[in-house]
Amino acid sequence: MRPRSRVGGPGGVVGVLLLTAVFATLQLANVTGRDTPDTRNYLSYALSLTGESKRGAAAATIDYVCASRAERARRDQSVHVVRFHRPDPSAEVLAECRAQEWAVVEPRLAAGQTGGHTVPYMSERFMAIFEARPGYPAFLVPFVLAFGTTWGLWAAGVVIAGAGGVLVFLILRSLSVPVPLALAGQALYYVLPCGTTAMRPMTEGLLMALTLAAVWGCALVLRAGRRRTGLALVAGSLLALFTVKHSQALFLGLCLAAAGGVIALRRHRRLRRRPGGPAPREVLPLAAVGLAGVAATLLLARLLHYPSEAESLQDLLTGHFARPDRARPWPEFWQLQGNFWAEWLRRQAWQPLFVAALAAGAWGALRRGGAVGGFLVAAAFTGILTQAGHPDINIWGERLIVLAWLLPVVGVPLLLEPVVRGARVPLPAQGQPDRAGAVG
C-alpha cells in the first residue's frame, strides 16, 4: 500500500481557509448582477421545492432578475462618459423589466402551463430540459430558506466555488505536491474563469466541484492507497452529477472509462516488456466505475423520460423551439460543428491564452501526475465535449467549456513542482560545452 498523503498540517489548513476567506470577501463586491437567463429557471425550481406557489415563485424570481438588471444599469451609467451625471435609472429599469417578464409569464400561467417545478418562462418543451436537473435547485433550497433569494444565491455560489478550490488543493496534496504549490492551485481556481463561473447561479459551479471530487477519488485510489474511499467518491460524484446535469455524468463516465482503458493497455504492454512495473489492475476498477456510470445514466434517463439528445439538438437548431423542428438536424449539426471549431481556432490564434494554458496543464498532468494525470485530462476533456454538444459561439469561452480550465488549474502546479522542490533544470549550452549550467 502506498503511503497516504497528508493535507499539509496546520499550515496547509490555515492557508486553505485563508484563501477561501479572501475569495469570499472579494465576492461581496458583486452580490447581484451575476444572473443569466438560465438562473430564473433554477431559482424558480428551488423556490418551488420550498413549497412556494407557482405565482409566488414567479414573483420572487422576477424581482431577483429585475433587481440585478437595475443594479447593472445603475453601475453602467455611473461610468458612462456622457450619461454619468443623469438621474439613477434603477427605478425605470426595474419597472420596465418587471413588465416585460410578467408579459411572458402571466399568459402562460393563465393558460394552465403550471406543471413541473419551474416557472413557465418558455414553452413546456424547453422547460422540460430544466425539469430534468433537480440537483442544483435542491442544493439552493437551504440557502434560499436561510438567507432569502439574493443573499441565498450569493452564499450558495461562495460555498460551491470555495469547495472547488479546496478540492483542487486536496488533489494536489494527494499527488504529494508541496503545500505552497497546492495553495497556488487553489488560488488559480479562484482567479481563472473557474471561480467566476462557479459564482454564477447556474449548474456549472456544481459540475466543476463534482468533477474535481471524482478526480480526487482517482488520486485516492492510485496514490493514497485508499481504494474503497476513492471508488466510492467517484461513484458518488457520478450519481450526483446525474441529478445536476445528466449529460455531464455521461461524459465524465465515458472519459474516465476511456482513460482507464488506455492507461491499463499501456501498463500491460510495459509489463510484457519489463516485468515488475506497475500493474494495470489498479486503474481497471476506475474504468469499471466509469462504465457503470455511463450505463446507469442511460438507463435512468430513459426510465425517467428525460429529454433525448435529439430533443437537445432540436433545441439548439430552432433557437429554443422558437422555430419549427428541423427535418434533417444531424447534417445541419455537423455543418455547424465544423463552422464553430474553425471560428474557435481562429479566435484562439488571436488570443491563445486558453490553448497555452491547456497545453501547459496537459504537460504537467501527463509528465508529473502519472495515471492520475491521465484521469485529470479525461475529466477536463468533458468541457470540450460539452461545448461540442452546444456549438454556440456566443458562449464558447464562458461557461460550456469551463470544465477544461480544470486542466491548467491542477496541471500547472504539477509542472512547476520540480522548480519549487529545487530540482536542477538544465539550461541550453552557451559558448563552450563546460559552461552549460543549471539553476537550483
Tab-separated table of C-alpha atoms in Angstrom, residues 105 132 163 197 215 263 271 285 300 333 344 391 405:
chain	number	residue	atom	x	y	z
A	105	VAL	CA	-45.175	34.546	-17.648
A	132	ALA	CA	-34.541	17.083	-15.557
A	163	ALA	CA	-15.368	23.899	-2.345
A	197	THR	CA	-18.308	30.871	-13.471
A	215	VAL	CA	-10.597	13.267	-9.862
A	263	ILE	CA	-3.690	3.549	-19.111
A	271	LEU	CA	4.673	-5.099	-18.137
A	285	PRO	CA	-11.750	-0.530	-11.182
A	300	LEU	CA	-32.140	6.201	-15.611
A	333	PHE	CA	-25.468	20.000	-36.675
A	344	TRP	CA	-12.988	28.896	-32.315
A	391	PRO	CA	-21.624	24.779	-30.678
A	405	TRP	CA	-9.890	25.048	-17.246
